[in-house]
Amino acid sequence: MWSGVKPTMSMVNTTYLDAIENVIDLYADYGIYVILDMHQDALSSLYGAYDGIPLWLSPDWDMAPYLTYECANGAQQLYNNVSGAWNHWGEFWEIVARRFGGKSNMLGYELINEPPPGNFYTNPLRGLPVLRDWGVNVIRLALSWFELKPLENETNWEYVDVIERIVDNAGLYGIYIILDLHQDGLSRRLGAIDSVPHWFMDKIGRAPHYLQYPWPLTRDPSVNEWFLTYATYESGHVFESIYKNVSGIWRYLGEYWMIMTERFGNKRNLLGYNLLNEPAPGNFYKNPFLLLSLLRDWGVNVIRLALSWFELKPLENETNWEYVDVIERIVDNAGLYGIYIILDLHQDGLSRRLGAIDSVPHWFMDKIGRAPHYLQYPWPLTRDPSVNEWFMTYATYESGHVFESIYKNVSGICRYLGEYWMIMTERFGNKRNLLGYNLLNEPAPGNFYKNPFLLLPHNSGGNLLSFYDYLVNMIRETDKETLIFYESVTYGIYFPFVNGIPGTGIQRVPGLLQDKMARKKSVLSYHHYCWILQSERAEDNIPSWKRYICEKILLNYAFSNVKNIIKSTGGGSFLTEFGLCFPDGNPNSINTVECNSVLNAADRNFESWTFWDQYDLFPYLNMNNNSLKSFSRVYPQSTAGHPVELRFDVDTSEFYYAFIPTQQICTNFHIKSVLVVEIFVPMIIHYPNGIRVHLKPEQLFYEIYENDSNFMFVYAPCTLSENTSIQLVEIVITPNHTNSMSNHANFKTHSKFLSMLFFIMKLLSDLCFRHL
């Protein structure tokens, strides 16, 4: 290797040569001949490879593995003897020949391993014959408007000339060209690569301040997650502005294509123009019809919508009604597609002053006051936690101080939280698709530095309950009926009962002292994560011992304990958060095992759920994606009876449901049958060739209607319900594995996906039932 022999221009590495000589001599002892090879693969680390050629030589070339312009250009300059490169190359071989030329087992010298063809970008004769011989006869050539028009009144004709050379040279070898206005996120301002000029972005204008990039994301996506930029409000705003020709901006795109057509329109090998690569749907935050129909088709019937008090009340005496209007549009639009909303006062650490995202207003933090100077954030930590360790902010003294101040209503600050919920209830309390209010996401235990026993949820639950009582009473002043979702500290559900006190420490539902019907309007909201997996990469296979702990012990205990807690306190339950896993096709990966374990357990326990970090599934989740197949499941949405067993196998798409029916009486003479269960069946995702259905009793029958082909309605004939006592209803759905239609098949498909949050309707003890 040249870089081994000559690490610097003036140094010969004799130690390296000695090592090579030892190897040659060793082979000679066994009669093995040697070919000395000047080895390289893509030349240099400067081109993403290892250093086959010394770095001291490479910088003498213009810097731009084999397919990159820069590597091709570097090889071309080596061949062209740029900066006297041949002298150095000859010197290398002279050193090698002098040292090893007399070896008896020296068979020969290979001057350079796998030489690149040279700069086939500027001279296609070097690369295009290979493409032709491989059968390539069309290239989609990505064009950059950003390069073409760096300034509004300036055209980069040199760029156009380069494109023309490529087009003409491809034509010499019978290769057609598609000119593609390429973009993947439009602009660096939207977290992507600059595909459109900055001056063009200036003409569109920004979204409102509180909706600007990266909202609703909490950070810039990584390079590997660039597609998440499409999930931001401002990305939708920009695309929508383009599609609606805001400020007449189409003329600039038209001008771009005029330049292209005038230069390339007469090229014989121009196959066509791709007007815009991968266009986004537009502002789906304002226009639900773009995506909400997909959510409905995939089984979504609830969204837990994170609200920001920081955005709602930027100043103490100022309410951002525009923000409320945006939330209302989301709620109303979801309702058009039968999707319910949980309004969630979301926080993960409360405030930037505590090393977290601003969830509560700065003026509210001012009212609480700081901890003593020597105990202020980040004490006892020595530095701010990283983004990936944000949860460590909860371990700081000042975080405990702030939460404790809230729970104890220091200086009467709870009234501000009450005011927040009053605003929400007055605007949203009458919405038919409002499922509930989540009082506070993931509350901390309080100031455990002053009282370490608060780390035990049996003790911290008392703090939370009095705080929740206050908020519930405020909410009930304007909204008497909407469900209240309340949380314990996150780890409370893993603690057992002690002296009759649930592990959460919350001994009754909030608001019960003032409202005796509160049990019927309260839902224990809880989260589940198997934290022993956080040190592993989600793509890796899950160790068997960790799988046993997570799946067989922790997960099963959580669901069992929640059932016991609800029996004690009354009310309902809802798994409002789990995630950090995306089934990836590997049956043994943490991604697949963890997600499917939780989903299967939720089915077994008839538990409702919503998934966290749903924006990671947007926008490239398609019909063949393993994550979509896991999340979009067959499930009963309403049942006239009491569930007994529910199973869905995501691998085989086999579904089983059993329930004890309530006895329905056909009182209307004209009614021939009664609806006993309504089941969501994602046909395209799991049953592209149709379904096979087995019903017990056999007299049951089902209908799937053309206007909503993802719903199966199972009926019992009136003669059966009147004359027979049905002890158990059983429903089995399996795929039809042939291409012929059996019962139902061949529905429209979609290719984009926003989120997968769905809710198996379970309110209190009984599933609801409704007639057609």
mmCIF file of C-alpha atoms in Angstrom, residues 52-331:
data_model
loop_
_atom_site.group_PDB
_atom_site.id
_atom_site.type_symbol
_atom_site.label_atom_id
_atom_site.label_comp_id
_atom_site.label_asym_id
_atom_site.label_seq_id
_atom_site.Cartn_x
_atom_site.Cartn_y
_atom_site.Cartn_z
ATOM 1 C CA GLY A 52 -4.584 3.412 -0.483
ATOM 2 C CA ILE A 53 -2.901 6.543 -1.815
ATOM 3 C CA PRO A 54 -1.071 8.893 0.598
ATOM 4 C CA LEU A 55 -3.015 11.875 1.899
ATOM 5 C CA TRP A 56 -0.030 14.123 1.167
ATOM 6 C CA LEU A 57 -0.551 13.472 -2.538
ATOM 7 C CA SER A 58 -4.358 13.762 -2.641
ATOM 8 C CA PRO A 59 -4.631 17.423 -1.518
ATOM 9 C CA ASP A 60 -2.726 18.474 -4.632
ATOM 10 C CA TRP A 61 -5.822 17.492 -6.617
ATOM 11 C CA ASP A 62 -9.200 19.200 -6.783
ATOM 12 C CA MET A 63 -11.248 17.641 -4.021
ATOM 13 C CA ALA A 64 -14.896 16.657 -5.144
ATOM 14 C CA PRO A 65 -15.931 5.726 -3.205
ATOM 15 C CA TYR A 66 -15.910 5.215 -7.082
ATOM 16 C CA LEU A 67 -19.270 6.758 -8.013
ATOM 17 C CA THR A 68 -18.624 10.150 -6.416
ATOM 18 C CA TYR A 69 -17.544 13.015 -8.582
ATOM 19 C CA GLU A 70 -14.606 13.679 -6.285
ATOM 20 C CA CYS A 71 -13.144 10.179 -6.505
ATOM 21 C CA ALA A 72 -13.593 10.092 -10.273
ATOM 22 C CA ASN A 73 -11.920 13.482 -10.547
ATOM 23 C CA GLY A 74 -9.055 12.400 -8.273
ATOM 24 C CA ALA A 75 -8.372 9.315 -10.383
ATOM 25 C CA GLN A 76 -8.451 11.395 -13.557
ATOM 26 C CA GLN A 77 -5.852 13.789 -12.179
ATOM 27 C CA LEU A 78 -3.639 10.876 -11.198
ATOM 28 C CA TYR A 79 -3.842 9.558 -14.758
ATOM 29 C CA ASN A 80 -3.159 13.058 -16.128
ATOM 30 C CA ASN A 81 -0.007 13.434 -14.013
ATOM 31 C CA VAL A 82 -1.400 16.499 -12.220
ATOM 32 C CA SER A 83 1.247 18.062 -9.926
ATOM 33 C CA GLY A 84 3.762 15.467 -11.169
ATOM 34 C CA ALA A 85 1.882 12.569 -9.565
ATOM 35 C CA TRP A 86 3.662 10.085 -11.870
ATOM 36 C CA ASN A 87 7.022 10.978 -10.323
ATOM 37 C CA HIS A 88 5.697 9.967 -6.903
ATOM 38 C CA TRP A 89 4.082 6.856 -8.344
ATOM 39 C CA GLY A 90 7.355 5.865 -10.028
ATOM 40 C CA GLU A 91 9.270 6.544 -6.825
ATOM 41 C CA PHE A 92 6.941 4.144 -4.975
ATOM 42 C CA TRP A 93 7.612 1.326 -7.429
ATOM 43 C CA GLU A 94 11.354 2.096 -7.480
ATOM 44 C CA ILE A 95 11.481 1.621 -3.680
ATOM 45 C CA VAL A 96 9.508 -1.616 -3.921
ATOM 46 C CA ALA A 97 11.558 -2.999 -6.847
ATOM 47 C CA ARG A 98 14.897 -2.298 -5.160
ATOM 48 C CA ARG A 99 13.814 -3.988 -1.964
ATOM 49 C CA PHE A 100 12.014 -7.020 -3.349
ATOM 50 C CA GLY A 101 13.139 -7.433 -6.976
ATOM 51 C CA GLY A 102 15.676 -10.141 -6.116
ATOM 52 C CA LYS A 103 13.277 -12.361 -4.197
ATOM 53 C CA SER A 104 13.102 -15.868 -5.684
ATOM 54 C CA ASN A 105 9.348 -16.105 -5.181
ATOM 55 C CA MET A 106 8.558 -12.698 -6.632
ATOM 56 C CA LEU A 107 6.081 -13.391 -9.447
ATOM 57 C CA GLY A 108 5.309 -9.807 -10.481
ATOM 58 C CA TYR A 109 3.916 -6.352 -9.735
ATOM 59 C CA GLU A 110 0.298 -5.215 -10.091
ATOM 60 C CA LEU A 111 0.605 -1.506 -10.822
ATOM 61 C CA ILE A 112 -2.772 -0.521 -9.277
ATOM 62 C CA ASN A 113 -5.739 -2.512 -8.000
ATOM 63 C CA GLU A 114 -9.126 -1.935 -9.667
ATOM 64 C CA PRO A 115 -8.346 1.438 -11.250
ATOM 65 C CA PRO A 116 -11.344 3.773 -11.517
ATOM 66 C CA PRO A 117 -12.250 4.748 -15.084
ATOM 67 C CA GLY A 118 -11.414 8.396 -14.512
ATOM 68 C CA ASN A 119 -13.762 11.373 -14.445
ATOM 69 C CA PHE A 120 -16.739 9.947 -16.283
ATOM 70 C CA TYR A 121 -18.740 13.022 -15.227
ATOM 71 C CA THR A 122 -16.714 15.288 -17.532
ATOM 72 C CA ASN A 123 -15.841 12.558 -20.003
ATOM 73 C CA PRO A 124 -18.700 10.092 -20.356
ATOM 74 C CA LEU A 125 -16.677 7.956 -22.768
ATOM 75 C CA ARG A 126 -15.149 6.481 -19.631
ATOM 76 C CA GLY A 127 -18.407 5.436 -17.920
ATOM 77 C CA LEU A 128 -21.314 5.494 -20.348
ATOM 78 C CA PRO A 129 -20.223 2.441 -22.383
ATOM 79 C CA VAL A 130 -20.456 0.401 -19.195
ATOM 80 C CA LEU A 131 -24.000 1.624 -18.524
ATOM 81 C CA ARG A 132 -24.998 0.817 -22.104
ATOM 82 C CA ASP A 133 -23.485 -2.680 -21.864
ATOM 83 C CA TRP A 134 -25.468 -3.261 -18.659
ATOM 84 C CA GLY A 135 -28.698 -2.404 -20.458
ATOM 85 C CA VAL A 136 -29.185 1.076 -18.982
ATOM 86 C CA ASN A 137 -31.125 3.200 -21.430
ATOM 87 C CA VAL A 138 -32.540 5.966 -19.239
ATOM 88 C CA ILE A 139 -31.178 8.216 -16.485
ATOM 89 C CA ARG A 140 -33.338 10.375 -14.219
ATOM 90 C CA LEU A 141 -31.076 13.399 -13.872
ATOM 91 C CA ALA A 142 -31.616 15.398 -10.676
ATOM 92 C CA LEU A 143 -31.580 19.142 -11.286
ATOM 93 C CA SER A 144 -31.035 21.811 -8.651
ATOM 94 C CA TRP A 145 -32.989 25.042 -8.886
ATOM 95 C CA PHE A 146 -30.799 26.304 -6.048
ATOM 96 C CA GLU A 147 -27.742 25.983 -8.337
ATOM 97 C CA LEU A 148 -29.511 27.251 -11.444
ATOM 98 C CA LYS A 149 -30.839 30.474 -9.883
ATOM 99 C CA PRO A 150 -28.696 31.391 -6.869
ATOM 100 C CA LEU A 151 -30.112 34.933 -7.075
ATOM 101 C CA GLU A 152 -33.497 35.998 -8.425
ATOM 102 C CA ASN A 153 -31.991 37.966 -11.308
ATOM 103 C CA GLU A 154 -29.033 35.700 -11.999
ATOM 104 C CA THR A 155 -28.900 32.446 -13.982
ATOM 105 C CA ASN A 156 -25.931 30.095 -13.590
ATOM 106 C CA TRP A 157 -25.361 29.235 -17.259
ATOM 107 C CA GLU A 158 -22.232 27.272 -16.415
ATOM 108 C CA TYR A 159 -24.458 24.875 -14.480
ATOM 109 C CA VAL A 160 -26.744 24.539 -17.511
ATOM 110 C CA ASP A 161 -23.699 23.820 -19.696
ATOM 111 C CA VAL A 162 -22.644 20.965 -17.414
ATOM 112 C CA ILE A 163 -26.147 19.460 -17.578
ATOM 113 C CA GLU A 164 -26.110 19.777 -21.371
ATOM 114 C CA ARG A 165 -22.776 17.929 -21.638
ATOM 115 C CA ILE A 166 -24.225 15.083 -19.614
ATOM 116 C CA VAL A 167 -27.373 14.945 -21.769
ATOM 117 C CA ASP A 168 -25.436 15.062 -25.058
ATOM 118 C CA ASN A 169 -22.885 12.476 -23.963
ATOM 119 C CA ALA A 170 -25.633 10.118 -22.796
ATOM 120 C CA GLY A 171 -27.241 10.480 -26.227
ATOM 121 C CA LEU A 172 -24.083 9.173 -27.912
ATOM 122 C CA TYR A 173 -24.690 5.837 -26.183
ATOM 123 C CA GLY A 174 -28.432 5.633 -26.727
ATOM 124 C CA ILE A 175 -29.290 6.652 -23.165
ATOM 125 C CA TYR A 176 -32.392 8.782 -22.606
ATOM 126 C CA ILE A 177 -32.655 11.496 -19.961
ATOM 127 C CA ILE A 178 -35.493 12.546 -17.641
ATOM 128 C CA LEU A 179 -34.855 16.028 -16.279
ATOM 129 C CA ASP A 180 -36.038 15.962 -12.665
ATOM 130 C CA LEU A 181 -36.662 19.046 -10.529
ATOM 131 C CA HIS A 182 -35.367 17.275 -7.466
ATOM 132 C CA GLN A 183 -36.120 18.071 -3.850
ATOM 133 C CA ASP A 184 -36.274 16.182 -0.583
ATOM 134 C CA GLY A 185 -37.716 18.692 1.842
ATOM 135 C CA LEU A 186 -37.105 21.844 -0.273
ATOM 136 C CA SER A 187 -34.755 23.901 1.883
ATOM 137 C CA ARG A 188 -32.221 24.014 4.675
ATOM 138 C CA ARG A 189 -34.683 26.292 6.466
ATOM 139 C CA LEU A 190 -36.930 23.245 6.711
ATOM 140 C CA GLY A 191 -34.146 20.942 7.880
ATOM 141 C CA ALA A 192 -33.408 19.569 4.405
ATOM 142 C CA ILE A 193 -30.937 20.135 1.574
ATOM 143 C CA ASP A 194 -31.272 23.397 -0.346
ATOM 144 C CA SER A 195 -33.213 22.417 -3.467
ATOM 145 C CA VAL A 196 -34.974 25.737 -4.067
ATOM 146 C CA PRO A 197 -33.320 29.164 -3.869
ATOM 147 C CA HIS A 198 -33.363 31.155 -0.646
ATOM 148 C CA TRP A 199 -34.935 34.111 -2.414
ATOM 149 C CA PHE A 200 -37.844 31.876 -3.419
ATOM 150 C CA MET A 201 -38.346 30.827 0.207
ATOM 151 C CA ASP A 202 -38.327 34.527 1.179
ATOM 152 C CA LYS A 203 -41.230 35.182 -1.175
ATOM 153 C CA ILE A 204 -43.354 32.508 0.456
ATOM 154 C CA GLY A 205 -42.843 33.875 3.954
ATOM 155 C CA ARG A 206 -42.714 32.116 7.296
ATOM 156 C CA ALA A 207 -45.437 30.354 9.231
ATOM 157 C CA PRO A 208 -46.624 32.003 12.479
ATOM 158 C CA HIS A 209 -43.804 32.095 15.019
ATOM 159 C CA TYR A 210 -45.174 29.389 17.289
ATOM 160 C CA LEU A 211 -45.691 27.041 14.304
ATOM 161 C CA GLN A 212 -42.300 27.573 12.694
ATOM 162 C CA TYR A 213 -39.869 24.774 11.974
ATOM 163 C CA PRO A 214 -39.438 22.289 13.628
ATOM 164 C CA TRP A 215 -42.885 22.387 15.318
ATOM 165 C CA PRO A 216 -44.403 19.974 16.328
ATOM 166 C CA LEU A 217 -41.081 18.145 16.459
ATOM 167 C CA THR A 218 -38.952 19.059 19.439
ATOM 168 C CA ARG A 219 -35.650 19.050 17.580
ATOM 169 C CA ASP A 220 -34.080 18.943 14.134
ATOM 170 C CA PRO A 221 -34.269 15.378 12.776
ATOM 171 C CA SER A 222 -30.945 13.625 12.249
ATOM 172 C CA VAL A 223 -29.536 13.107 8.753
ATOM 173 C CA ASN A 224 -30.937 9.566 8.763
ATOM 174 C CA GLU A 225 -34.375 10.887 9.723
ATOM 175 C CA TRP A 226 -34.478 13.754 7.192
ATOM 176 C CA PHE A 227 -37.918 12.621 5.976
ATOM 177 C CA LEU A 228 -39.380 13.733 9.299
ATOM 178 C CA THR A 229 -39.036 17.310 8.107
ATOM 179 C CA TYR A 230 -42.191 16.650 6.060
ATOM 180 C CA ALA A 231 -44.067 16.196 9.354
ATOM 181 C CA THR A 232 -43.477 19.810 10.429
ATOM 182 C CA TYR A 233 -46.129 22.496 10.146
ATOM 183 C CA GLU A 234 -43.874 24.876 8.226
ATOM 184 C CA SER A 235 -43.037 22.278 5.602
ATOM 185 C CA GLY A 236 -46.745 21.821 4.970
ATOM 186 C CA HIS A 237 -47.182 25.594 4.942
ATOM 187 C CA VAL A 238 -44.508 26.052 2.243
ATOM 188 C CA PHE A 239 -45.789 23.261 -0.014
ATOM 189 C CA GLU A 240 -49.355 24.510 0.362
ATOM 190 C CA SER A 241 -48.228 28.038 -0.573
ATOM 191 C CA ILE A 242 -46.595 26.661 -3.701
ATOM 192 C CA TYR A 243 -49.634 24.645 -4.734
ATOM 193 C CA LYS A 244 -51.966 27.610 -4.114
ATOM 194 C CA ASN A 245 -49.728 30.042 -6.086
ATOM 195 C CA VAL A 246 -49.423 32.382 -3.105
ATOM 196 C CA SER A 247 -48.046 35.784 -4.239
ATOM 197 C CA GLY A 248 -47.923 34.434 -7.803
ATOM 198 C CA ILE A 249 -44.902 32.252 -7.116
ATOM 199 C CA TRP A 250 -45.747 29.805 -9.895
ATOM 200 C CA ARG A 251 -44.137 32.198 -12.352
ATOM 201 C CA TYR A 252 -40.725 31.490 -10.836
ATOM 202 C CA LEU A 253 -41.158 27.760 -11.266
ATOM 203 C CA GLY A 254 -42.432 28.434 -14.766
ATOM 204 C CA GLU A 255 -39.315 30.477 -15.500
ATOM 205 C CA TYR A 256 -37.174 27.575 -14.313
ATOM 206 C CA TRP A 257 -38.823 25.183 -16.738
ATOM 207 C CA MET A 258 -38.650 27.746 -19.552
ATOM 208 C CA ILE A 259 -34.877 27.786 -19.173
ATOM 209 C CA MET A 260 -34.786 23.990 -19.265
ATOM 210 C CA THR A 261 -37.088 23.614 -22.256
ATOM 211 C CA GLU A 262 -35.301 26.264 -24.323
ATOM 212 C CA ARG A 263 -31.954 24.513 -23.822
ATOM 213 C CA PHE A 264 -33.051 20.872 -23.895
ATOM 214 C CA GLY A 265 -36.392 20.740 -25.677
ATOM 215 C CA ASN A 266 -34.805 19.734 -28.988
ATOM 216 C CA LYS A 267 -32.578 16.996 -27.588
ATOM 217 C CA ARG A 268 -33.403 13.705 -29.289
ATOM 218 C CA ASN A 269 -32.649 11.704 -26.151
ATOM 219 C CA LEU A 270 -34.733 13.846 -23.791
ATOM 220 C CA LEU A 271 -37.439 11.501 -22.559
ATOM 221 C CA GLY A 272 -39.330 13.991 -20.428
ATOM 222 C CA TYR A 273 -39.555 16.431 -17.539
ATOM 223 C CA ASN A 274 -40.325 15.320 -13.977
ATOM 224 C CA LEU A 275 -42.014 18.480 -12.693
ATOM 225 C CA LEU A 276 -41.287 17.913 -8.984
ATOM 226 C CA ASN A 277 -39.732 15.023 -7.099
ATOM 227 C CA GLU A 278 -41.823 13.528 -4.280
ATOM 228 C CA PRO A 279 -44.233 16.415 -3.663
ATOM 229 C CA ALA A 280 -45.611 16.640 -0.136
ATOM 230 C CA PRO A 281 -49.401 16.571 0.317
ATOM 231 C CA GLY A 282 -49.633 20.209 1.370
ATOM 232 C CA ASN A 283 -50.599 21.672 4.720
ATOM 233 C CA PHE A 284 -52.318 18.677 6.241
ATOM 234 C CA TYR A 285 -52.550 20.562 9.531
ATOM 235 C CA LYS A 286 -55.095 22.851 7.865
ATOM 236 C CA ASN A 287 -56.486 20.332 5.387
ATOM 237 C CA PRO A 288 -57.333 17.027 7.069
ATOM 238 C CA PHE A 289 -58.711 15.517 3.883
ATOM 239 C CA LEU A 290 -55.133 14.888 2.772
ATOM 240 C CA LEU A 291 -54.338 12.405 5.522
ATOM 241 C CA LEU A 292 -57.191 11.793 7.923
ATOM 242 C CA SER A 293 -58.899 9.425 5.524
ATOM 243 C CA LEU A 294 -55.755 7.296 5.599
ATOM 244 C CA LEU A 295 -55.748 7.235 9.388
ATOM 245 C CA ARG A 296 -59.353 6.095 9.391
ATOM 246 C CA ASP A 297 -58.601 3.412 6.785
ATOM 247 C CA TRP A 298 -55.799 2.085 8.963
ATOM 248 C CA GLY A 299 -57.894 1.864 12.115
ATOM 249 C CA VAL A 300 -57.059 5.118 13.838
ATOM 250 C CA ASN A 301 -59.934 6.309 16.009
ATOM 251 C CA VAL A 302 -58.172 8.382 18.660
ATOM 252 C CA ILE A 303 -55.298 10.868 18.781
ATOM 253 C CA ARG A 304 -53.655 12.022 21.986
ATOM 254 C CA LEU A 305 -53.000 15.637 21.069
ATOM 255 C CA ALA A 306 -50.149 17.331 22.934
ATOM 256 C CA LEU A 307 -51.009 20.887 23.993
ATOM 257 C CA SER A 308 -48.530 23.600 24.943
ATOM 258 C CA TRP A 309 -49.372 25.983 27.757
ATOM 259 C CA PHE A 310 -46.245 27.906 26.737
ATOM 260 C CA GLU A 311 -47.839 28.682 23.357
ATOM 261 C CA LEU A 312 -51.333 29.272 24.752
ATOM 262 C CA LYS A 313 -50.277 31.865 27.334
ATOM 263 C CA PRO A 314 -46.990 33.479 26.252
ATOM 264 C CA LEU A 315 -47.713 36.340 28.678
ATOM 265 C CA GLU A 316 -49.740 36.214 31.863
ATOM 266 C CA ASN A 317 -52.403 38.582 30.572
ATOM 267 C CA GLU A 318 -52.356 37.423 26.963
ATOM 268 C CA THR A 319 -54.056 34.383 25.397
ATOM 269 C CA ASN A 320 -52.916 33.206 21.990
ATOM 270 C CA TRP A 321 -56.327 32.590 20.419
ATOM 271 C CA GLU A 322 -54.752 31.842 17.064
ATOM 272 C CA TYR A 323 -53.115 28.811 18.696
ATOM 273 C CA VAL A 324 -56.501 27.726 20.084
ATOM 274 C CA ASP A 325 -58.000 28.105 16.591
ATOM 275 C CA VAL A 326 -55.355 25.780 15.142
ATOM 276 C CA ILE A 327 -56.077 23.168 17.810
ATOM 277 C CA GLU A 328 -59.801 23.494 17.139
ATOM 278 C CA ARG A 329 -59.283 22.911 13.422
ATOM 279 C CA ILE A 330 -57.368 19.737 14.209
ATOM 280 C CA VAL A 331 -60.102 18.524 16.574
#
